[in-house]
Amino acid sequence: MSDLLDRLRGRGWRLTAQRRVVAEVLDGDHVHYTADEVHARATALLPEISRATVYNTLGELVSLGEVLEVSTDGRAKRYDPNAHRPHQHLVCAKCGTIRDVHPQGDPLADLPADGRFGFTVSTAEVTYRGVCPNCAGG
Amino acid sequence: MSDLLDRLRGRGWRLTAQRRVVAEVLDGDHVHYTADEVHARATALLPEISRATVYNTLGELVSLGEVLEVSTDGRAKRYDPNAHRPHQHLVCAKCGTIRDVHPQGDPLADLPADGRFGFTVSTAEVTYRGVCPNCAGG
DNA sequence: GTCATTGCAAATGCTTTGCAGTGCC
DNA sequence: GGCACTGCAAAGCATTTGCAATGAC
């Protein structure tokens, strides 16, 4: 994750305690926190960090392409630090848990040119929905 | 579309002028309005309809499975009356226009059992993103 | 020392809710 | 005529913004 901080410093970022903490909170696999969850976890590490700063920092990380925004439920957006490995999302319909998955094949190839309405199509996001083992009662 | 009204009446819906108008607004292909857009169009047909009623009605249509909720941009939800024909969405990154598309193949088949983290997976939503002919300047 | 960054608090956008009145069945 | 439905207005989240104070470089 200091990879990330190095990269950001290289791009002229001022490295503040707040930004360092947000980056630290986002470290890990299958991390998809809402801004509020990031703020709560950041507060545990740096009590005086403000919500506005968390929003600002997340917005910048997204602009820089270091973090992805995902909206799986129409409520709060979630932030996914796994921006450099292509993947899709598997969402539990009951508890909202999200896992990163790596399907085979390329959904783009499944959309024929004559079904694209003249669009220049560049990406395909896939959201799988189901029930996780915990919620299935297993 | 009176199919829809018939079905709803059959399920014990009270058929009010407001609900009739919301159903009428949602009639058509490639319709993906926000609640606000539905309200604006409904107001043109029935000036005294309130925003709350539009929200209520849309929520009920979603619960009944007659309309789908789509969130393609993390902003306002959109409502898709095409609930009975499986399809995916193609979104213009510039103007937000949405078209219904019908890719070949089944994304579910692309997700191997050993990559599902024990989830029981039931659906796959695909959002294609690109630029529409209008925004491409063509 | 300068200027980007922060924190606060107020504002905004979307959606939900409480409740009295209305009108469908 | 009863009770679901409507409209209004206020409340509730998630997020953005303005501006003075702070602190990284």
mmCIF file of C-alpha atoms (C1' of nucleotides) in Angstrom:
data_model
loop_
_atom_site.group_PDB
_atom_site.id
_atom_site.type_symbol
_atom_site.label_atom_id
_atom_site.label_comp_id
_atom_site.label_asym_id
_atom_site.label_seq_id
_atom_site.Cartn_x
_atom_site.Cartn_y
_atom_site.Cartn_z
ATOM 1 C CA MET A 1 0.000 0.000 0.000
ATOM 2 C CA SER A 2 2.981 2.313 0.398
ATOM 3 C CA ASP A 3 3.130 1.698 -3.355
ATOM 4 C CA LEU A 4 0.022 3.815 -3.476
ATOM 5 C CA LEU A 5 1.458 6.542 -1.254
ATOM 6 C CA ASP A 6 4.648 6.582 -3.328
ATOM 7 C CA ARG A 7 2.666 6.893 -6.511
ATOM 8 C CA LEU A 8 0.593 9.717 -5.111
ATOM 9 C CA ARG A 9 3.604 11.598 -3.801
ATOM 10 C CA GLY A 10 5.120 11.196 -7.255
ATOM 11 C CA ARG A 11 2.080 12.954 -8.661
ATOM 12 C CA GLY A 12 2.599 15.946 -6.434
ATOM 13 C CA TRP A 13 0.235 15.022 -3.654
ATOM 14 C CA ARG A 14 0.772 16.664 -0.297
ATOM 15 C CA LEU A 15 1.018 13.782 2.077
ATOM 16 C CA THR A 16 -1.039 14.714 5.113
ATOM 17 C CA ALA A 17 -1.880 12.536 8.102
ATOM 18 C CA GLN A 18 -5.509 12.465 6.968
ATOM 19 C CA ARG A 19 -4.711 11.200 3.494
ATOM 20 C CA ARG A 20 -2.321 8.628 4.852
ATOM 21 C CA VAL A 21 -5.062 7.305 7.144
ATOM 22 C CA VAL A 22 -7.657 7.107 4.373
ATOM 23 C CA ALA A 23 -5.184 5.150 2.237
ATOM 24 C CA GLU A 24 -4.494 2.842 5.161
ATOM 25 C CA VAL A 25 -8.187 2.184 5.763
ATOM 26 C CA LEU A 26 -8.601 1.217 2.106
ATOM 27 C CA ASP A 27 -5.776 -1.308 2.227
ATOM 28 C CA GLY A 28 -6.797 -4.950 1.771
ATOM 29 C CA ASP A 29 -8.775 -7.380 -0.346
ATOM 30 C CA HIS A 30 -12.532 -7.310 -0.838
ATOM 31 C CA VAL A 31 -12.693 -3.822 0.679
ATOM 32 C CA HIS A 32 -15.797 -1.882 -0.386
ATOM 33 C CA TYR A 33 -16.554 0.678 2.292
ATOM 34 C CA THR A 34 -19.016 3.541 2.122
ATOM 35 C CA ALA A 35 -17.632 7.032 2.754
ATOM 36 C CA ASP A 36 -19.157 6.818 6.212
ATOM 37 C CA GLU A 37 -17.447 3.529 6.980
ATOM 38 C CA VAL A 38 -14.146 4.926 5.786
ATOM 39 C CA HIS A 39 -14.704 7.910 8.046
ATOM 40 C CA ALA A 40 -15.500 5.723 11.057
ATOM 41 C CA ARG A 41 -12.387 3.615 10.560
ATOM 42 C CA ALA A 42 -10.253 6.654 9.866
ATOM 43 C CA THR A 43 -11.513 8.303 13.038
ATOM 44 C CA ALA A 44 -10.269 5.319 15.033
ATOM 45 C CA LEU A 45 -6.768 6.052 13.733
ATOM 46 C CA LEU A 46 -6.949 9.845 13.684
ATOM 47 C CA PRO A 47 -9.775 11.182 15.859
ATOM 48 C CA GLU A 48 -9.911 14.676 14.404
ATOM 49 C CA ILE A 49 -10.394 13.748 10.740
ATOM 50 C CA SER A 50 -13.537 15.290 9.256
ATOM 51 C CA ARG A 51 -16.126 13.801 7.002
ATOM 52 C CA ALA A 52 -15.495 16.489 4.357
ATOM 53 C CA THR A 53 -11.842 15.510 4.157
ATOM 54 C CA VAL A 54 -12.750 11.865 3.750
ATOM 55 C CA TYR A 55 -15.086 12.777 0.882
ATOM 56 C CA ASN A 56 -12.452 15.034 -0.684
ATOM 57 C CA THR A 57 -9.761 12.412 -0.448
ATOM 58 C CA LEU A 58 -11.935 9.626 -1.795
ATOM 59 C CA GLY A 59 -12.978 11.846 -4.688
ATOM 60 C CA GLU A 60 -9.365 12.533 -5.550
ATOM 61 C CA LEU A 61 -8.368 8.912 -5.362
ATOM 62 C CA VAL A 62 -11.186 8.147 -7.771
ATOM 63 C CA SER A 63 -10.108 10.936 -10.161
ATOM 64 C CA LEU A 64 -6.565 9.625 -10.073
ATOM 65 C CA GLY A 65 -7.818 6.168 -10.969
ATOM 66 C CA GLU A 66 -6.496 4.637 -7.756
ATOM 67 C CA VAL A 67 -9.901 3.767 -6.326
ATOM 68 C CA LEU A 68 -13.162 2.725 -7.998
ATOM 69 C CA GLU A 69 -16.622 3.946 -7.127
ATOM 70 C CA VAL A 70 -19.256 1.236 -7.032
ATOM 71 C CA SER A 71 -22.974 1.678 -6.458
ATOM 72 C CA THR A 72 -24.529 -1.709 -5.914
ATOM 73 C CA ASP A 73 -27.682 -0.703 -4.095
ATOM 74 C CA GLY A 74 -28.719 2.805 -5.047
ATOM 75 C CA ARG A 75 -27.836 4.011 -1.565
ATOM 76 C CA ALA A 76 -24.382 5.177 -0.478
ATOM 77 C CA LYS A 77 -21.537 4.724 -2.947
ATOM 78 C CA ARG A 78 -18.761 2.317 -2.020
ATOM 79 C CA TYR A 79 -15.057 2.669 -2.659
ATOM 80 C CA ASP A 80 -12.974 -0.168 -4.056
ATOM 81 C CA PRO A 81 -9.176 0.127 -3.822
ATOM 82 C CA ASN A 82 -8.669 -2.789 -6.186
ATOM 83 C CA ALA A 83 -8.458 -0.552 -9.264
ATOM 84 C CA HIS A 84 -5.522 -2.142 -11.018
ATOM 85 C CA ARG A 85 -6.804 -5.719 -11.291
ATOM 86 C CA PRO A 86 -9.895 -6.029 -13.503
ATOM 87 C CA HIS A 87 -12.678 -7.770 -11.618
ATOM 88 C CA GLN A 88 -16.429 -7.904 -11.104
ATOM 89 C CA HIS A 89 -18.625 -7.847 -8.002
ATOM 90 C CA LEU A 90 -20.663 -10.484 -6.223
ATOM 91 C CA VAL A 91 -23.247 -8.955 -3.885
ATOM 92 C CA CYS A 92 -25.260 -10.644 -1.139
ATOM 93 C CA ALA A 93 -28.902 -9.601 -1.489
ATOM 94 C CA LYS A 94 -29.458 -9.954 2.264
ATOM 95 C CA CYS A 95 -26.484 -8.439 4.080
ATOM 96 C CA GLY A 96 -24.902 -6.432 1.265
ATOM 97 C CA THR A 97 -21.491 -8.060 1.544
ATOM 98 C CA ILE A 98 -19.437 -7.639 -1.628
ATOM 99 C CA ARG A 99 -16.725 -9.955 -2.927
ATOM 100 C CA ASP A 100 -14.433 -9.405 -5.875
ATOM 101 C CA VAL A 101 -14.784 -12.144 -8.487
ATOM 102 C CA HIS A 102 -12.975 -12.970 -11.719
ATOM 103 C CA PRO A 103 -15.327 -14.464 -14.291
ATOM 104 C CA GLN A 104 -14.030 -16.111 -17.439
ATOM 105 C CA GLY A 105 -14.822 -14.684 -20.839
ATOM 106 C CA ASP A 106 -15.382 -11.111 -21.924
ATOM 107 C CA PRO A 107 -18.878 -9.622 -21.720
ATOM 108 C CA LEU A 108 -17.881 -7.040 -24.358
ATOM 109 C CA ALA A 109 -17.523 -9.864 -26.866
ATOM 110 C CA ASP A 110 -21.106 -10.917 -26.125
ATOM 111 C CA LEU A 111 -22.530 -7.625 -27.383
ATOM 112 C CA PRO A 112 -22.662 -7.743 -31.190
ATOM 113 C CA ALA A 113 -21.803 -4.596 -33.154
ATOM 114 C CA ASP A 114 -25.312 -4.416 -34.577
ATOM 115 C CA GLY A 115 -26.782 -4.348 -31.088
ATOM 116 C CA ARG A 116 -24.812 -1.357 -29.868
ATOM 117 C CA PHE A 117 -26.967 1.479 -31.250
ATOM 118 C CA GLY A 118 -23.874 3.104 -32.707
ATOM 119 C CA PHE A 119 -22.228 3.467 -29.300
ATOM 120 C CA THR A 120 -18.477 3.167 -28.926
ATOM 121 C CA VAL A 121 -18.455 0.719 -26.039
ATOM 122 C CA SER A 122 -15.419 0.621 -23.790
ATOM 123 C CA THR A 123 -16.241 -1.247 -20.576
ATOM 124 C CA ALA A 124 -18.614 -3.813 -19.120
ATOM 125 C CA GLU A 125 -19.357 -3.943 -15.398
ATOM 126 C CA VAL A 126 -20.962 -7.114 -14.130
ATOM 127 C CA THR A 127 -22.762 -7.356 -10.807
ATOM 128 C CA TYR A 128 -23.645 -10.852 -9.683
ATOM 129 C CA ARG A 129 -26.344 -11.092 -7.036
ATOM 130 C CA GLY A 130 -27.120 -13.949 -4.737
ATOM 131 C CA VAL A 131 -27.026 -15.038 -1.117
ATOM 132 C CA CYS A 132 -23.814 -15.503 0.850
ATOM 133 C CA PRO A 133 -23.109 -18.619 2.950
ATOM 134 C CA ASN A 134 -23.692 -16.714 6.197
ATOM 135 C CA CYS A 135 -27.122 -15.459 5.190
ATOM 136 C CA ALA A 136 -28.093 -18.826 3.703
ATOM 137 C CA GLY A 137 -27.931 -20.168 7.245
ATOM 138 C CA GLY A 138 -25.111 -22.524 6.377
ATOM 139 C CA MET B 1 -49.632 -1.074 -21.299
ATOM 140 C CA SER B 2 -53.244 -1.659 -20.288
ATOM 141 C CA ASP B 3 -51.851 -5.171 -19.806
ATOM 142 C CA LEU B 4 -50.044 -3.674 -16.866
ATOM 143 C CA LEU B 5 -53.105 -1.913 -15.508
ATOM 144 C CA ASP B 6 -55.135 -5.118 -15.860
ATOM 145 C CA ARG B 7 -52.498 -7.096 -14.007
ATOM 146 C CA LEU B 8 -52.357 -4.529 -11.221
ATOM 147 C CA ARG B 9 -56.124 -4.390 -10.872
ATOM 148 C CA GLY B 10 -56.076 -8.176 -10.679
ATOM 149 C CA ARG B 11 -53.744 -7.897 -7.729
ATOM 150 C CA GLY B 12 -56.166 -5.673 -5.854
ATOM 151 C CA TRP B 13 -54.686 -2.303 -6.765
ATOM 152 C CA ARG B 14 -56.927 0.701 -6.434
ATOM 153 C CA LEU B 15 -56.810 2.297 -9.834
ATOM 154 C CA THR B 16 -56.471 6.024 -9.211
ATOM 155 C CA ALA B 17 -55.866 8.744 -11.774
ATOM 156 C CA GLN B 18 -52.353 9.243 -10.355
ATOM 157 C CA ARG B 19 -51.346 5.617 -10.745
ATOM 158 C CA ARG B 20 -52.802 5.466 -14.207
ATOM 159 C CA VAL B 21 -50.711 8.473 -15.208
ATOM 160 C CA VAL B 22 -47.490 7.048 -13.759
ATOM 161 C CA ALA B 23 -48.081 3.827 -15.676
ATOM 162 C CA GLU B 24 -48.704 5.816 -18.836
ATOM 163 C CA VAL B 25 -45.493 7.799 -18.435
ATOM 164 C CA LEU B 26 -43.542 4.574 -18.097
ATOM 165 C CA ASP B 27 -44.944 3.130 -21.300
ATOM 166 C CA GLY B 28 -42.467 2.608 -24.129
ATOM 167 C CA ASP B 29 -39.074 1.202 -25.074
ATOM 168 C CA HIS B 30 -35.744 2.355 -23.674
ATOM 169 C CA VAL B 31 -37.517 4.279 -20.929
ATOM 170 C CA HIS B 32 -35.317 4.905 -17.874
ATOM 171 C CA TYR B 33 -36.616 7.997 -16.114
ATOM 172 C CA THR B 34 -35.642 9.300 -12.723
ATOM 173 C CA ALA B 35 -38.444 9.795 -10.192
ATOM 174 C CA ASP B 36 -38.215 13.488 -10.932
ATOM 175 C CA GLU B 37 -38.578 12.988 -14.666
ATOM 176 C CA VAL B 38 -41.563 10.734 -14.088
ATOM 177 C CA HIS B 39 -43.052 13.423 -11.889
ATOM 178 C CA ALA B 40 -42.486 16.139 -14.498
ATOM 179 C CA ARG B 41 -44.122 14.083 -17.244
ATOM 180 C CA ALA B 42 -46.938 12.992 -14.955
ATOM 181 C CA THR B 43 -47.600 16.617 -14.011
ATOM 182 C CA ALA B 44 -48.116 17.445 -17.677
ATOM 183 C CA LEU B 45 -50.947 14.918 -17.745
ATOM 184 C CA LEU B 46 -52.333 15.490 -14.251
ATOM 185 C CA PRO B 47 -51.187 18.822 -12.792
ATOM 186 C CA GLU B 48 -52.010 18.088 -9.166
ATOM 187 C CA ILE B 49 -50.008 14.876 -8.783
ATOM 188 C CA SER B 50 -47.480 15.081 -5.964
ATOM 189 C CA ARG B 51 -43.894 13.942 -5.819
ATOM 190 C CA ALA B 52 -44.654 11.696 -2.832
ATOM 191 C CA THR B 53 -47.299 9.845 -4.792
ATOM 192 C CA VAL B 54 -44.896 9.341 -7.670
ATOM 193 C CA TYR B 55 -42.319 7.891 -5.268
ATOM 194 C CA ASN B 56 -44.949 5.706 -3.603
ATOM 195 C CA THR B 57 -46.250 4.404 -6.889
ATOM 196 C CA LEU B 58 -42.807 3.703 -8.306
ATOM 197 C CA GLY B 59 -41.864 1.871 -5.124
ATOM 198 C CA GLU B 60 -44.946 -0.304 -5.382
ATOM 199 C CA LEU B 61 -44.384 -1.093 -9.026
ATOM 200 C CA VAL B 62 -40.855 -2.181 -8.092
ATOM 201 C CA SER B 63 -42.123 -4.349 -5.216
ATOM 202 C CA LEU B 64 -44.616 -5.969 -7.550
ATOM 203 C CA GLY B 65 -41.847 -6.738 -10.007
ATOM 204 C CA GLU B 66 -43.418 -4.651 -12.759
ATOM 205 C CA VAL B 67 -40.640 -2.063 -12.904
ATOM 206 C CA LEU B 68 -36.895 -2.350 -12.301
ATOM 207 C CA GLU B 69 -34.751 0.068 -10.361
ATOM 208 C CA VAL B 70 -31.482 0.947 -12.061
ATOM 209 C CA SER B 71 -28.655 2.986 -10.595
ATOM 210 C CA THR B 72 -26.121 3.622 -13.309
ATOM 211 C CA ASP B 73 -24.457 6.721 -11.945
ATOM 212 C CA GLY B 74 -24.711 6.821 -8.167
ATOM 213 C CA ARG B 75 -27.084 9.740 -8.432
ATOM 214 C CA ALA B 76 -30.859 9.462 -8.770
ATOM 215 C CA LYS B 77 -32.291 5.997 -9.343
ATOM 216 C CA ARG B 78 -33.951 5.313 -12.663
ATOM 217 C CA TYR B 79 -37.049 3.245 -13.345
ATOM 218 C CA ASP B 80 -37.195 0.689 -16.142
ATOM 219 C CA PRO B 81 -40.618 -0.656 -17.140
ATOM 220 C CA ASN B 82 -39.078 -3.417 -19.252
ATOM 221 C CA ALA B 83 -39.137 -5.925 -16.386
ATOM 222 C CA HIS B 84 -40.434 -8.955 -18.237
ATOM 223 C CA ARG B 85 -37.803 -9.196 -20.990
ATOM 224 C CA PRO B 86 -34.322 -9.929 -19.656
ATOM 225 C CA HIS B 87 -31.857 -7.319 -20.877
ATOM 226 C CA GLN B 88 -28.784 -5.316 -19.962
ATOM 227 C CA HIS B 89 -27.960 -1.615 -20.115
ATOM 228 C CA LEU B 90 -25.726 0.449 -22.348
ATOM 229 C CA VAL B 91 -24.931 3.850 -20.821
ATOM 230 C CA CYS B 92 -23.424 6.915 -22.484
ATOM 231 C CA ALA B 93 -20.637 8.251 -20.277
ATOM 232 C CA LYS B 94 -21.257 11.805 -21.491
ATOM 233 C CA CYS B 95 -25.002 12.417 -21.599
ATOM 234 C CA GLY B 96 -26.242 9.511 -19.483
ATOM 235 C CA THR B 97 -28.572 8.122 -22.154
ATOM 236 C CA ILE B 98 -29.442 4.482 -21.516
ATOM 237 C CA ARG B 99 -30.388 1.857 -24.096
ATOM 238 C CA ASP B 100 -31.583 -1.677 -23.481
ATOM 239 C CA VAL B 101 -29.317 -4.260 -25.091
ATOM 240 C CA HIS B 102 -29.461 -8.017 -25.472
ATOM 241 C CA PRO B 103 -25.999 -9.590 -25.332
ATOM 242 C CA GLN B 104 -25.423 -13.187 -26.348
ATOM 243 C CA GLY B 105 -24.251 -15.760 -23.851
ATOM 244 C CA ASP B 106 -24.876 -15.993 -20.126
ATOM 245 C CA PRO B 107 -22.569 -14.150 -17.712
ATOM 246 C CA LEU B 108 -23.617 -16.569 -14.952
ATOM 247 C CA ALA B 109 -21.942 -19.372 -16.872
ATOM 248 C CA ASP B 110 -18.699 -17.372 -16.860
ATOM 249 C CA LEU B 111 -18.438 -17.468 -13.077
ATOM 250 C CA PRO B 112 -17.059 -20.872 -12.048
ATOM 251 C CA ALA B 113 -18.456 -22.558 -8.938
ATOM 252 C CA ASP B 114 -15.093 -22.375 -7.208
ATOM 253 C CA GLY B 115 -14.976 -18.618 -7.676
ATOM 254 C CA ARG B 116 -18.282 -17.913 -5.974
ATOM 255 C CA PHE B 117 -17.188 -17.864 -2.319
ATOM 256 C CA GLY B 118 -20.008 -20.225 -1.440
ATOM 257 C CA PHE B 119 -22.665 -17.772 -2.646
ATOM 258 C CA THR B 120 -25.863 -19.012 -4.260
ATOM 259 C CA VAL B 121 -25.779 -16.757 -7.311
ATOM 260 C CA SER B 122 -29.050 -15.978 -9.032
ATOM 261 C CA THR B 123 -28.622 -13.000 -11.365
ATOM 262 C CA ALA B 124 -26.014 -11.077 -13.316
ATOM 263 C CA GLU B 125 -26.508 -7.426 -14.245
ATOM 264 C CA VAL B 126 -24.264 -6.070 -16.945
ATOM 265 C CA THR B 127 -23.725 -2.359 -17.529
ATOM 266 C CA TYR B 128 -21.914 -1.474 -20.723
ATOM 267 C CA ARG B 129 -20.380 1.987 -20.836
ATOM 268 C CA GLY B 130 -19.305 3.988 -23.823
ATOM 269 C CA VAL B 131 -20.144 7.055 -25.891
ATOM 270 C CA CYS B 132 -23.338 7.414 -27.891
ATOM 271 C CA PRO B 133 -23.370 8.564 -31.548
ATOM 272 C CA ASN B 134 -24.709 11.995 -30.583
ATOM 273 C CA CYS B 135 -21.960 12.702 -28.063
ATOM 274 C CA ALA B 136 -19.282 11.298 -30.357
ATOM 275 C CA GLY B 137 -20.072 14.176 -32.691
ATOM 276 C CA GLY B 138 -21.152 11.794 -35.416
ATOM 277 C "C1'" DG C 1 6.257 31.839 3.547
ATOM 278 C "C1'" DT C 2 2.930 30.142 0.314
ATOM 279 C "C1'" DC C 3 -0.703 27.873 -1.024
ATOM 280 C "C1'" DA C 4 -2.888 23.398 -0.933
ATOM 281 C "C1'" DT C 5 -5.487 21.119 2.473
ATOM 282 C "C1'" DT C 6 -8.415 20.822 6.505
ATOM 283 C "C1'" DG C 7 -12.548 21.380 9.552
ATOM 284 C "C1'" DC C 8 -16.743 23.284 10.447
ATOM 285 C "C1'" DA C 9 -21.278 24.230 9.376
ATOM 286 C "C1'" DA C 10 -24.567 25.293 6.208
ATOM 287 C "C1'" DA C 11 -26.529 24.019 1.753
ATOM 288 C "C1'" DT C 12 -27.984 20.747 -1.704
ATOM 289 C "C1'" DG C 13 -30.156 16.695 -3.990
ATOM 290 C "C1'" DC C 14 -32.766 12.676 -3.595
ATOM 291 C "C1'" DT C 15 -35.980 10.095 -1.017
ATOM 292 C "C1'" DT C 16 -38.954 8.856 2.922
ATOM 293 C "C1'" DT C 17 -42.333 9.759 6.423
ATOM 294 C "C1'" DG C 18 -46.439 11.533 9.360
ATOM 295 C "C1'" DC C 19 -50.759 12.883 9.199
ATOM 296 C "C1'" DA C 20 -55.196 14.965 7.903
ATOM 297 C "C1'" DG C 21 -58.256 14.966 3.998
ATOM 298 C "C1'" DT C 22 -60.055 12.644 -0.319
ATOM 299 C "C1'" DG C 23 -62.162 9.366 -3.225
ATOM 300 C "C1'" DC C 24 -61.990 4.398 -5.113
ATOM 301 C "C1'" DC C 25 -64.265 0.068 -4.579
ATOM 302 C "C1'" DG D 1 -68.917 4.084 3.948
ATOM 303 C "C1'" DG D 2 -64.490 2.146 5.106
ATOM 304 C "C1'" DC D 3 -60.017 2.242 4.352
ATOM 305 C "C1'" DA D 4 -56.434 2.686 0.976
ATOM 306 C "C1'" DC D 5 -54.485 6.462 -1.321
ATOM 307 C "C1'" DT D 6 -53.099 11.350 -1.879
ATOM 308 C "C1'" DG D 7 -50.885 15.785 -0.906
ATOM 309 C "C1'" DC D 8 -48.351 18.659 1.869
ATOM 310 C "C1'" DA D 9 -44.643 19.758 4.585
ATOM 311 C "C1'" DA D 10 -41.098 18.380 7.349
ATOM 312 C "C1'" DA D 11 -37.519 15.076 8.283
ATOM 313 C "C1'" DG D 12 -33.729 12.046 6.822
ATOM 314 C "C1'" DC D 13 -29.527 10.408 4.494
ATOM 315 C "C1'" DA D 14 -25.563 11.074 1.409
ATOM 316 C "C1'" DT D 15 -22.826 14.361 -0.450
ATOM 317 C "C1'" DT D 16 -21.024 19.009 -1.726
ATOM 318 C "C1'" DT D 17 -19.598 23.639 -0.854
ATOM 319 C "C1'" DG D 18 -17.776 28.246 1.227
ATOM 320 C "C1'" DC D 19 -14.564 30.066 3.965
ATOM 321 C "C1'" DA D 20 -11.263 30.901 7.638
ATOM 322 C "C1'" DA D 21 -7.520 28.449 9.991
ATOM 323 C "C1'" DT D 22 -3.760 25.162 9.557
ATOM 324 C "C1'" DG D 23 0.384 22.903 8.196
ATOM 325 C "C1'" DA D 24 3.229 20.426 4.256
ATOM 326 C "C1'" DC D 25 6.654 21.615 1.197
#
